[in-house]
mmCIF file of C-alpha atoms in Angstrom:
data_model
loop_
_atom_site.group_PDB
_atom_site.id
_atom_site.type_symbol
_atom_site.label_atom_id
_atom_site.label_comp_id
_atom_site.label_asym_id
_atom_site.label_seq_id
_atom_site.Cartn_x
_atom_site.Cartn_y
_atom_site.Cartn_z
ATOM 1 C CA MET A 541 192.138 371.873 207.014
ATOM 2 C CA HIS A 542 190.725 373.783 209.991
ATOM 3 C CA LEU A 543 188.394 375.631 207.778
ATOM 4 C CA ASP A 544 187.138 372.331 206.293
ATOM 5 C CA SER A 545 186.625 370.769 209.593
ATOM 6 C CA ARG A 546 184.963 373.912 211.018
ATOM 7 C CA ARG A 547 182.690 373.954 208.042
ATOM 8 C CA ALA A 548 181.965 370.289 208.477
ATOM 9 C CA LEU A 549 181.255 370.918 212.103
ATOM 10 C CA THR A 550 178.907 373.807 211.278
ATOM 11 C CA THR A 551 177.167 371.797 208.709
ATOM 12 C CA LEU A 552 176.940 368.981 211.214
ATOM 13 C CA ARG A 553 175.614 371.298 213.846
ATOM 14 C CA GLU A 554 173.167 372.788 211.586
ATOM 15 C CA GLU A 555 172.068 369.393 210.512
ATOM 16 C CA SER A 556 171.745 368.109 213.992
ATOM 17 C CA ILE A 557 169.805 371.197 214.880
ATOM 18 C CA LYS A 558 167.571 370.654 211.945
ATOM 19 C CA ARG A 559 167.095 367.116 212.984
ATOM 20 C CA LEU A 560 166.406 368.060 216.505
ATOM 21 C CA LYS A 561 164.038 370.710 215.416
ATOM 22 C CA ALA A 562 162.362 368.104 213.082
ATOM 23 C CA SER A 563 162.119 365.657 215.885
ATOM 24 C CA GLU A 564 160.803 368.438 218.178
ATOM 25 C CA LYS A 565 158.274 369.224 215.636
ATOM 26 C CA ALA A 566 157.579 365.524 215.254
ATOM 27 C CA VAL A 567 157.141 365.229 218.958
ATOM 28 C CA GLU A 568 155.057 368.468 218.925
ATOM 29 C CA HIS A 569 153.214 367.056 216.037
ATOM 30 C CA ARG A 570 152.404 363.904 217.894
ATOM 31 C CA PHE A 571 151.664 365.682 221.090
ATOM 32 C CA HIS A 572 149.649 367.956 219.080
ATOM 33 C CA GLU A 573 147.986 365.044 217.566
ATOM 34 C CA ALA A 574 147.088 363.561 220.907
ATOM 35 C CA ARG A 575 145.661 366.700 222.132
ATOM 36 C CA LEU A 576 143.777 367.187 218.806
ATOM 37 C CA LEU A 577 142.445 363.645 219.004
ATOM 38 C CA ALA A 578 141.390 364.091 222.487
ATOM 39 C CA SER A 579 139.500 367.336 221.912
ATOM 40 C CA LEU A 580 138.065 366.099 218.680
ATOM 41 C CA ALA A 581 136.927 362.902 220.334
ATOM 42 C CA ALA A 582 135.359 364.945 223.266
ATOM 43 C CA ALA A 583 133.558 367.229 220.888
ATOM 44 C CA LEU A 584 132.366 364.303 218.831
ATOM 45 C CA THR A 585 131.131 362.523 221.934
ATOM 46 C CA LEU A 586 129.185 365.564 222.961
ATOM 47 C CA ALA A 587 127.801 365.896 219.408
ATOM 48 C CA GLY A 588 126.680 362.194 219.415
ATOM 49 C CA PHE A 589 124.946 362.736 222.666
ATOM 50 C CA LEU A 590 123.180 365.817 221.537
ATOM 51 C CA LEU A 591 122.176 364.070 218.370
ATOM 52 C CA VAL A 592 120.440 361.414 220.260
ATOM 53 C CA ALA A 593 118.827 363.936 222.570
ATOM 54 C CA GLN A 594 117.529 365.879 219.597
ATOM 55 C CA TRP A 595 116.238 362.830 217.863
ATOM 56 C CA ARG A 596 114.435 361.709 220.943
ATOM 57 C CA GLY A 597 112.899 365.086 221.440
ATOM 58 C CA VAL A 598 111.520 365.217 217.881
ATOM 59 C CA GLU A 599 110.246 361.686 218.263
ATOM 60 C CA SER A 600 108.354 362.581 221.391
ATOM 61 C CA TYR A 601 107.000 365.772 219.736
ATOM 62 C CA ALA A 602 105.775 363.845 216.748
ATOM 63 C CA ALA A 603 104.242 361.290 219.079
ATOM 64 C CA ALA A 604 102.486 364.077 220.970
ATOM 65 C CA ARG A 605 101.245 365.455 217.702
ATOM 66 C CA ASP A 606 99.968 362.090 216.684
ATOM 67 C CA GLU A 607 98.253 361.702 220.154
ATOM 68 C CA LEU A 608 96.634 364.957 219.644
ATOM 69 C CA THR A 609 95.344 363.846 216.298
ATOM 70 C CA ASP A 610 94.162 360.703 217.841
ATOM 71 C CA ARG A 611 92.389 362.740 220.611
ATOM 72 C CA ASP A 612 90.887 364.921 217.862
ATOM 73 C CA LEU A 613 89.722 361.752 216.102
ATOM 74 C CA ALA A 614 88.344 360.481 219.355
ATOM 75 C CA VAL A 615 86.441 363.709 219.883
ATOM 76 C CA ILE A 616 85.204 363.581 216.299
ATOM 77 C CA ILE A 617 84.088 360.031 216.742
ATOM 78 C CA GLN A 618 82.336 360.916 219.982
ATOM 79 C CA GLU A 619 80.474 363.810 218.349
ATOM 80 C CA MET A 620 79.448 361.658 215.468
ATOM 81 C CA THR A 621 78.261 358.909 217.867
ATOM 82 C CA ALA A 622 76.186 361.485 219.795
ATOM 83 C CA GLU A 623 74.742 362.777 216.431
ATOM 84 C CA ASN A 624 74.038 359.192 215.326
ATOM 85 C CA ASN A 625 72.156 358.423 218.569
ATOM 86 C CA ALA A 626 70.232 361.609 218.301
ATOM 87 C CA MET A 627 69.222 360.749 214.730
ATOM 88 C CA ARG A 628 68.317 357.262 215.758
ATOM 89 C CA SER A 629 66.000 358.414 218.539
ATOM 90 C CA GLU A 630 64.583 361.015 216.095
ATOM 91 C CA ALA A 631 63.976 358.210 213.553
ATOM 92 C CA SER A 632 62.252 355.989 215.996
ATOM 93 C CA ARG A 633 60.165 358.978 217.231
ATOM 94 C CA LEU A 634 58.972 359.636 213.717
ATOM 95 C CA GLU A 635 58.322 355.941 213.191
ATOM 96 C CA LEU A 636 56.254 355.936 216.274
ATOM 97 C CA ARG A 637 54.313 358.876 215.007
ATOM 98 C CA VAL A 638 53.711 357.276 211.676
ATOM 99 C CA TRP A 639 52.582 354.154 213.410
ATOM 100 C CA ARG A 640 50.299 356.220 215.587
ATOM 101 C CA ALA A 641 49.019 358.065 212.652
ATOM 102 C CA GLY A 642 48.185 354.891 211.023
ATOM 103 C CA ASP A 643 46.592 353.820 214.279
ATOM 104 C CA ASP A 644 44.874 357.096 214.282
ATOM 105 C CA GLU A 645 43.397 356.281 210.838
ATOM 106 C CA GLU A 646 41.963 353.158 212.112
ATOM 107 C CA SER A 647 40.713 354.664 215.238
ATOM 108 C CA ARG A 648 39.475 357.555 213.227
ATOM 109 C CA GLY A 649 37.382 355.143 211.222
ATOM 110 C CA GLU A 650 36.294 353.642 214.390
ATOM 111 C CA VAL A 651 35.392 357.088 215.746
ATOM 112 C CA LEU A 652 33.620 357.821 212.557
ATOM 113 C CA ASN A 653 31.612 354.565 212.878
ATOM 114 C CA GLN A 654 30.750 355.398 216.482
ATOM 115 C CA ALA A 655 29.842 358.888 215.534
ATOM 116 C CA ALA A 656 27.671 357.592 212.722
ATOM 117 C CA THR A 657 25.998 355.183 215.104
ATOM 118 C CA GLU A 658 25.503 357.844 217.718
ATOM 119 C CA LEU A 659 24.123 360.155 215.061
ATOM 120 C CA ARG A 660 21.725 357.549 213.898
ATOM 121 C CA ASP A 661 20.542 357.060 217.513
ATOM 122 C CA ILE A 662 20.273 360.652 218.066
ATOM 123 C CA ARG A 663 18.364 361.044 214.921
ATOM 124 C CA LEU A 664 16.191 358.233 215.973
ATOM 125 C CA VAL A 665 15.562 359.713 219.340
ATOM 126 C CA ALA A 666 14.963 363.020 217.703
ATOM 127 C CA GLY A 667 12.599 361.404 215.407
ATOM 128 C CA LEU A 668 14.306 362.628 212.341
ATOM 129 C CA GLU A 669 14.454 359.253 210.726
ATOM 130 C CA SER A 670 11.744 356.637 210.277
ATOM 131 C CA ALA A 671 12.458 353.611 212.364
ATOM 132 C CA SER A 672 11.415 350.125 212.019
ATOM 133 C CA GLY A 673 12.052 347.068 213.991
ATOM 134 C CA PRO A 674 10.728 344.733 216.677
ATOM 135 C CA GLY A 675 9.241 346.369 219.749
ATOM 136 C CA VAL A 676 6.115 346.577 221.907
ATOM 137 C CA THR A 677 2.815 348.300 221.765
ATOM 138 C CA LEU A 678 1.456 349.812 224.995
ATOM 139 C CA ARG A 679 -2.276 350.435 224.800
ATOM 140 C CA LEU A 680 -3.613 352.504 227.587
ATOM 141 C CA GLY A 681 -7.328 352.050 227.756
ATOM 142 C CA ASP A 682 -8.721 354.971 229.666
ATOM 143 C CA PRO A 683 -12.494 355.353 229.101
ATOM 144 C CA ARG A 684 -12.829 357.581 232.134
ATOM 145 C CA GLY A 685 -10.129 359.890 231.155
ATOM 146 C CA GLU A 686 -8.199 359.272 234.314
ATOM 147 C CA LEU A 687 -4.904 359.637 232.873
ATOM 148 C CA GLY A 688 -3.206 362.865 232.716
ATOM 149 C CA ALA A 689 -0.277 364.218 230.806
ATOM 150 C CA ALA A 690 2.028 363.334 233.623
ATOM 151 C CA ASP A 691 0.976 359.723 233.258
ATOM 152 C CA LEU A 692 1.805 359.803 229.604
ATOM 153 C CA VAL A 693 5.182 361.334 230.435
ATOM 154 C CA ASP A 694 5.775 358.552 232.888
ATOM 155 C CA ALA A 695 4.854 355.909 230.329
ATOM 156 C CA LEU A 696 7.235 357.505 227.841
ATOM 157 C CA ASN A 697 10.090 357.670 230.324
ATOM 158 C CA GLU A 698 9.527 354.047 231.355
ATOM 159 C CA LEU A 699 9.700 353.046 227.709
ATOM 160 C CA ARG A 700 12.919 355.016 227.204
ATOM 161 C CA ALA A 701 14.465 353.722 230.300
ATOM 162 C CA ALA A 702 13.712 350.152 229.212
ATOM 163 C CA GLY A 703 15.603 350.785 226.044
ATOM 164 C CA ALA A 704 13.138 352.033 223.603
ATOM 165 C CA GLU A 705 14.902 353.509 220.691
ATOM 166 C CA ALA A 706 11.976 355.112 218.993
ATOM 167 C CA VAL A 707 8.532 355.898 220.414
ATOM 168 C CA ALA A 708 5.386 356.978 218.727
ATOM 169 C CA VAL A 709 2.049 357.654 220.213
ATOM 170 C CA ASP A 710 -0.993 357.016 218.049
ATOM 171 C CA GLY A 711 1.279 356.916 215.065
ATOM 172 C CA ARG A 712 2.913 360.084 215.858
ATOM 173 C CA ARG A 713 6.606 360.187 216.355
ATOM 174 C CA VAL A 714 7.792 361.307 219.727
ATOM 175 C CA GLU A 715 10.998 363.213 219.806
ATOM 176 C CA ALA A 716 13.358 364.387 222.487
ATOM 177 C CA LEU A 717 11.708 367.715 222.958
ATOM 178 C CA SER A 718 8.238 366.374 222.603
ATOM 179 C CA GLY A 719 5.940 367.070 225.468
ATOM 180 C CA PHE A 720 2.565 366.029 226.650
ATOM 181 C CA SER A 721 0.003 368.511 227.804
ATOM 182 C CA GLU A 722 -3.558 368.546 228.787
ATOM 183 C CA ARG A 723 -6.406 370.865 228.362
ATOM 184 C CA ASP A 724 -10.039 370.458 229.104
ATOM 185 C CA GLY A 725 -9.571 366.832 229.622
ATOM 186 C CA THR A 726 -7.949 366.310 226.297
ATOM 187 C CA LEU A 727 -4.486 365.098 226.073
ATOM 188 C CA TYR A 728 -2.141 366.767 223.641
ATOM 189 C CA LEU A 729 1.122 365.650 222.269
ATOM 190 C CA ASP A 730 3.173 368.624 220.952
ATOM 191 C CA ALA A 731 0.024 370.703 220.932
ATOM 192 C CA ARG A 732 -1.877 368.187 218.846
ATOM 193 C CA PRO A 733 -4.658 366.369 220.456
ATOM 194 C CA LEU A 734 -4.599 362.700 221.195
ATOM 195 C CA GLN A 735 -7.359 360.233 221.076
ATOM 196 C CA PRO A 736 -8.454 358.945 224.480
ATOM 197 C CA GLY A 737 -6.639 355.782 225.297
ATOM 198 C CA PRO A 738 -3.461 356.488 223.495
ATOM 199 C CA GLU A 739 -1.412 353.775 221.983
ATOM 200 C CA PHE A 740 2.378 353.852 222.472
ATOM 201 C CA SER A 741 4.495 352.124 219.883
ATOM 202 C CA ALA A 742 8.106 351.538 221.020
ATOM 203 C CA ILE A 743 10.859 349.963 218.936
ATOM 204 C CA GLY A 744 13.467 348.208 220.919
ATOM 205 C CA ASP A 745 14.274 344.858 222.517
ATOM 206 C CA PRO A 746 10.829 343.381 222.934
ATOM 207 C CA GLU A 747 11.584 341.218 225.794
ATOM 208 C CA ALA A 748 13.410 343.923 227.694
ATOM 209 C CA LEU A 749 10.652 346.359 227.109
ATOM 210 C CA GLU A 750 7.967 343.955 228.173
ATOM 211 C CA GLN A 751 9.844 342.908 231.191
ATOM 212 C CA ALA A 752 10.456 346.447 232.232
ATOM 213 C CA LEU A 753 6.894 347.419 231.882
ATOM 214 C CA LYS A 754 5.598 344.306 233.673
ATOM 215 C CA LEU A 755 7.942 344.681 236.559
ATOM 216 C CA PRO A 756 6.256 344.672 240.006
ATOM 217 C CA GLY A 757 6.086 348.294 240.717
ATOM 218 C CA GLY A 758 6.587 349.120 237.153
ATOM 219 C CA LEU A 759 4.287 350.928 234.784
ATOM 220 C CA LEU A 760 1.673 348.321 234.326
ATOM 221 C CA SER A 761 1.214 347.734 238.059
ATOM 222 C CA THR A 762 1.142 351.475 238.754
ATOM 223 C CA LEU A 763 -1.453 352.041 236.096
ATOM 224 C CA ALA A 764 -3.431 349.132 237.241
ATOM 225 C CA ALA A 765 -4.085 350.962 240.505
ATOM 226 C CA ARG A 766 -5.876 353.646 238.593
ATOM 227 C CA PRO A 767 -9.593 353.106 238.274
ATOM 228 C CA GLY A 768 -10.808 352.243 234.841
ATOM 229 C CA VAL A 769 -7.344 352.128 233.222
ATOM 230 C CA ARG A 770 -6.513 349.101 231.401
ATOM 231 C CA ALA A 771 -2.838 348.875 230.161
ATOM 232 C CA THR A 772 -1.800 346.217 227.855
ATOM 233 C CA VAL A 773 1.627 345.475 226.395
ATOM 234 C CA GLU A 774 2.019 343.479 223.213
ATOM 235 C CA VAL A 775 5.191 342.269 221.611
ATOM 236 C CA GLU A 776 5.454 343.345 218.089
ATOM 237 C CA GLU A 777 7.545 341.674 215.600
ATOM 238 C CA ARG A 778 7.849 344.667 213.339
ATOM 239 C CA LEU A 779 6.840 348.177 214.066
ATOM 240 C CA GLN A 780 7.244 350.949 211.460
ATOM 241 C CA LEU A 781 7.464 354.386 212.955
ATOM 242 C CA PRO A 782 7.414 357.409 210.746
ATOM 243 C CA ALA A 783 9.860 360.245 210.970
ATOM 244 C CA LEU A 784 8.917 363.281 212.590
ATOM 245 C CA LYS A 785 6.773 365.429 210.434
ATOM 246 C CA THR A 786 8.530 368.711 209.978
ATOM 247 C CA ARG A 787 6.332 371.533 210.066
ATOM 248 C CA MET B 986 140.280 358.324 212.485
ATOM 249 C CA ILE B 987 138.880 355.232 213.925
ATOM 250 C CA VAL B 988 139.257 356.901 217.324
ATOM 251 C CA LEU B 989 137.055 359.693 216.228
ATOM 252 C CA ALA B 990 134.478 357.408 214.900
ATOM 253 C CA LEU B 991 134.516 355.381 218.102
ATOM 254 C CA ALA B 992 134.197 358.788 219.987
ATOM 255 C CA LEU B 993 131.076 359.608 218.041
ATOM 256 C CA ALA B 994 129.709 356.140 218.612
ATOM 257 C CA ALA B 995 130.384 356.469 222.344
ATOM 258 C CA GLY B 996 128.497 359.703 222.420
ATOM 259 C CA VAL B 997 125.570 358.169 220.647
ATOM 260 C CA ALA B 998 125.591 355.170 222.936
ATOM 261 C CA VAL B 999 125.653 357.297 226.045
ATOM 262 C CA GLY B 1000 122.689 359.184 224.640
ATOM 263 C CA LEU B 1001 120.747 356.009 223.890
ATOM 264 C CA LEU B 1002 121.517 354.471 227.269
ATOM 265 C CA THR B 1003 120.398 357.431 229.306
ATOM 266 C CA ASP B 1004 116.767 358.496 228.733
ATOM 267 C CA VAL B 1005 117.551 362.020 227.525
ATOM 268 C CA ALA B 1006 115.316 363.977 225.172
ATOM 269 C CA VAL B 1007 115.302 367.538 224.354
ATOM 270 C CA PRO B 1008 112.122 369.121 225.667
ATOM 271 C CA VAL B 1009 109.702 370.215 222.992
ATOM 272 C CA PRO B 1010 109.982 374.032 223.273
ATOM 273 C CA MET B 1011 113.801 373.717 222.895
ATOM 274 C CA LEU B 1012 113.695 371.613 219.848
ATOM 275 C CA THR B 1013 114.639 374.340 217.325
ATOM 276 C CA TYR B 1014 117.481 375.531 219.523
ATOM 277 C CA ALA B 1015 118.856 371.950 219.938
ATOM 278 C CA GLY B 1016 118.558 371.322 216.238
ATOM 279 C CA VAL B 1017 120.691 374.287 215.176
ATOM 280 C CA ILE B 1018 123.171 373.652 218.037
ATOM 281 C CA VAL B 1019 123.653 370.094 216.912
ATOM 282 C CA LEU B 1020 124.313 371.401 213.451
ATOM 283 C CA ALA B 1021 126.820 373.897 214.724
ATOM 284 C CA ALA B 1022 128.577 371.226 216.806
ATOM 285 C CA LEU B 1023 128.852 368.820 213.895
ATOM 286 C CA ASP B 1024 130.197 371.624 211.775
ATOM 287 C CA SER B 1025 132.839 372.473 214.330
ATOM 288 C CA CYS B 1026 133.872 368.824 214.686
ATOM 289 C CA LEU B 1027 134.297 368.601 210.915
ATOM 290 C CA GLY B 1028 136.249 371.841 210.969
ATOM 291 C CA GLY B 1029 138.489 370.314 213.514
ATOM 292 C CA VAL B 1030 138.951 367.163 211.633
ATOM 293 C CA ARG B 1031 139.825 369.270 208.546
ATOM 294 C CA ALA B 1032 142.233 371.400 210.529
ATOM 295 C CA SER B 1033 143.891 368.268 211.869
ATOM 296 C CA LEU B 1034 144.332 366.894 208.343
ATOM 297 C CA GLU B 1035 145.717 370.148 207.170
ATOM 298 C CA GLN B 1036 147.908 370.278 210.208
ATOM 299 C CA THR B 1037 146.745 373.675 211.114
ATOM 300 C CA PHE B 1038 144.862 372.374 214.191
ATOM 301 C CA ASP B 1039 145.134 374.294 217.342
ATOM 302 C CA ASP B 1040 143.123 372.782 220.012
ATOM 303 C CA ARG B 1041 142.438 376.073 221.747
ATOM 304 C CA VAL B 1042 141.111 377.466 218.497
ATOM 305 C CA PHE B 1043 139.145 374.373 218.050
ATOM 306 C CA LEU B 1044 137.472 374.247 221.491
ATOM 307 C CA PHE B 1045 136.865 377.967 221.526
ATOM 308 C CA GLY B 1046 135.290 377.730 217.962
ATOM 309 C CA PHE B 1047 133.213 374.782 219.093
ATOM 310 C CA PHE B 1048 131.595 376.530 221.993
ATOM 311 C CA SER B 1049 131.280 379.801 220.275
ATOM 312 C CA ASN B 1050 129.640 378.247 217.349
ATOM 313 C CA THR B 1051 127.051 376.367 219.353
ATOM 314 C CA LEU B 1052 126.268 379.461 221.560
ATOM 315 C CA MET B 1053 126.038 381.676 218.418
ATOM 316 C CA ALA B 1054 123.628 379.158 216.887
ATOM 317 C CA GLY B 1055 121.531 379.115 219.976
ATOM 318 C CA PHE B 1056 121.522 382.892 220.071
ATOM 319 C CA ILE B 1057 120.361 383.256 216.536
ATOM 320 C CA VAL B 1058 117.324 380.988 217.254
ATOM 321 C CA PHE B 1059 116.663 382.913 220.485
ATOM 322 C CA VAL B 1060 116.839 386.326 218.753
ATOM 323 C CA GLY B 1061 114.536 385.043 215.967
ATOM 324 C CA ASP B 1062 112.075 383.810 218.523
ATOM 325 C CA ARG B 1063 111.983 387.083 220.366
ATOM 326 C CA ILE B 1064 111.910 389.633 217.491
ATOM 327 C CA GLY B 1065 109.150 387.671 215.792
ATOM 328 C CA VAL B 1066 111.182 386.420 212.890
ATOM 329 C CA ARG B 1067 110.862 382.753 213.881
ATOM 330 C CA GLU B 1068 112.490 381.679 210.637
ATOM 331 C CA LEU B 1069 115.674 383.347 211.636
ATOM 332 C CA TYR B 1070 116.884 379.981 212.785
ATOM 333 C CA LEU B 1071 117.011 379.067 209.051
ATOM 334 C CA ALA B 1072 119.939 381.507 208.805
ATOM 335 C CA GLY B 1073 121.776 379.402 211.403
ATOM 336 C CA VAL B 1074 120.867 376.202 209.569
ATOM 337 C CA VAL B 1075 122.057 377.475 206.252
ATOM 338 C CA ALA B 1076 125.257 378.964 207.610
ATOM 339 C CA PHE B 1077 126.392 375.985 209.595
ATOM 340 C CA GLY B 1078 125.105 373.541 207.003
ATOM 341 C CA VAL B 1079 127.024 375.185 204.329
ATOM 342 C CA ARG B 1080 130.154 375.237 206.389
ATOM 343 C CA ALA B 1081 129.621 371.638 207.385
ATOM 344 C CA PHE B 1082 129.414 370.440 203.915
ATOM 345 C CA ASN B 1083 132.370 372.590 202.903
ATOM 346 C CA ASN B 1084 134.421 371.023 205.660
ATOM 347 C CA LEU B 1085 133.259 367.629 204.761
ATOM 348 C CA GLY B 1086 134.254 368.036 201.211
ATOM 349 C CA THR B 1087 137.737 369.253 202.221
ATOM 350 C CA VAL B 1088 138.170 366.397 204.707
ATOM 351 C CA ARG B 1089 137.177 363.969 201.931
ATOM 352 C CA ARG B 1090 139.712 365.441 199.590
ATOM 353 C CA LEU B 1091 142.489 365.436 202.199
ATOM 354 C CA VAL B 1092 141.826 361.849 203.301
ATOM 355 C CA PHE B 1093 142.020 360.746 199.679
ATOM 356 C CA GLU B 1094 145.191 362.750 199.329
ATOM 357 C CA ARG B 1095 146.788 361.413 202.396
ATOM 358 C CA LYS B 1096 145.484 358.039 202.602
ATOM 359 C CA GLY B 1097 146.960 356.514 205.659
ATOM 360 C CA TRP B 1098 147.678 359.700 207.487
ATOM 361 C CA GLU B 1099 148.024 357.786 210.606
#
């Protein structure tokens, strides 16, 4: 009987110890759980926080990169705009040149025309071309041979000053380098003798020439002072002057 | 379980409310460290499900893992092997996925562990 109860007691004791241990473990377990949960929760909170921080950092980095690209694009756009402007100004400069060149063409034509006219005038003056047109005839009657070479030169100059384009004396063309000379009472034009009482033929504006010669103090009045000299001016409708005879 | 999810959400919320951002030069460090932290957390969850959890082990492991991760990136940066951080990424990533798999299995085994 004692053995049975002792065994029963032992079993009971063992069982209760087991149960106690189990409940201890259970408590430990739960306590363990609490601590576990707490630390896990703390760690997870930290992890979540880090996660957001990292995400934001990457976002700002990507944004910074995009910004840089935008800046690059802006720089590129700026460069292209500058290039564009440079090309535009180049284009307008070239256009201007083309326009001026066209202009030049016209003005070149004008210049050519002017040059041609000048050449003609020069040739006329030089006596290289025969000339015809209205003008005046200046006859210097000089039976006494009063007039000298200087007077003829004066007459020529007066005619030229009055706008004579071509002058001939006694049918001989006078050129720019022509000169009057005198020897032994004979008047010479370019070393060729002239008849006494030379006759000047001048092509130009007849009225102008006449007026200039008939001016008070002009050629006619000056010549009238010379004894025996009779100067007459006649307006001619058409004079034909030969070109200078080339020797 | 819900408590843990709430804890994670709380951390995220705090991060969103405050205007924190990892500065650009530290991005690689922070990336690997975050991965290490997540791995540690998953390991802790697994340990708790397996009932082998020891909070001291967990906390120590958590901080040592994160520091180790940062150290790997740092060394890689200094010795010129910038890609060394990949080693950290691979290591912690593999561990994290392993832990995740175990956790999944344990959850399905236990179902209503709480």
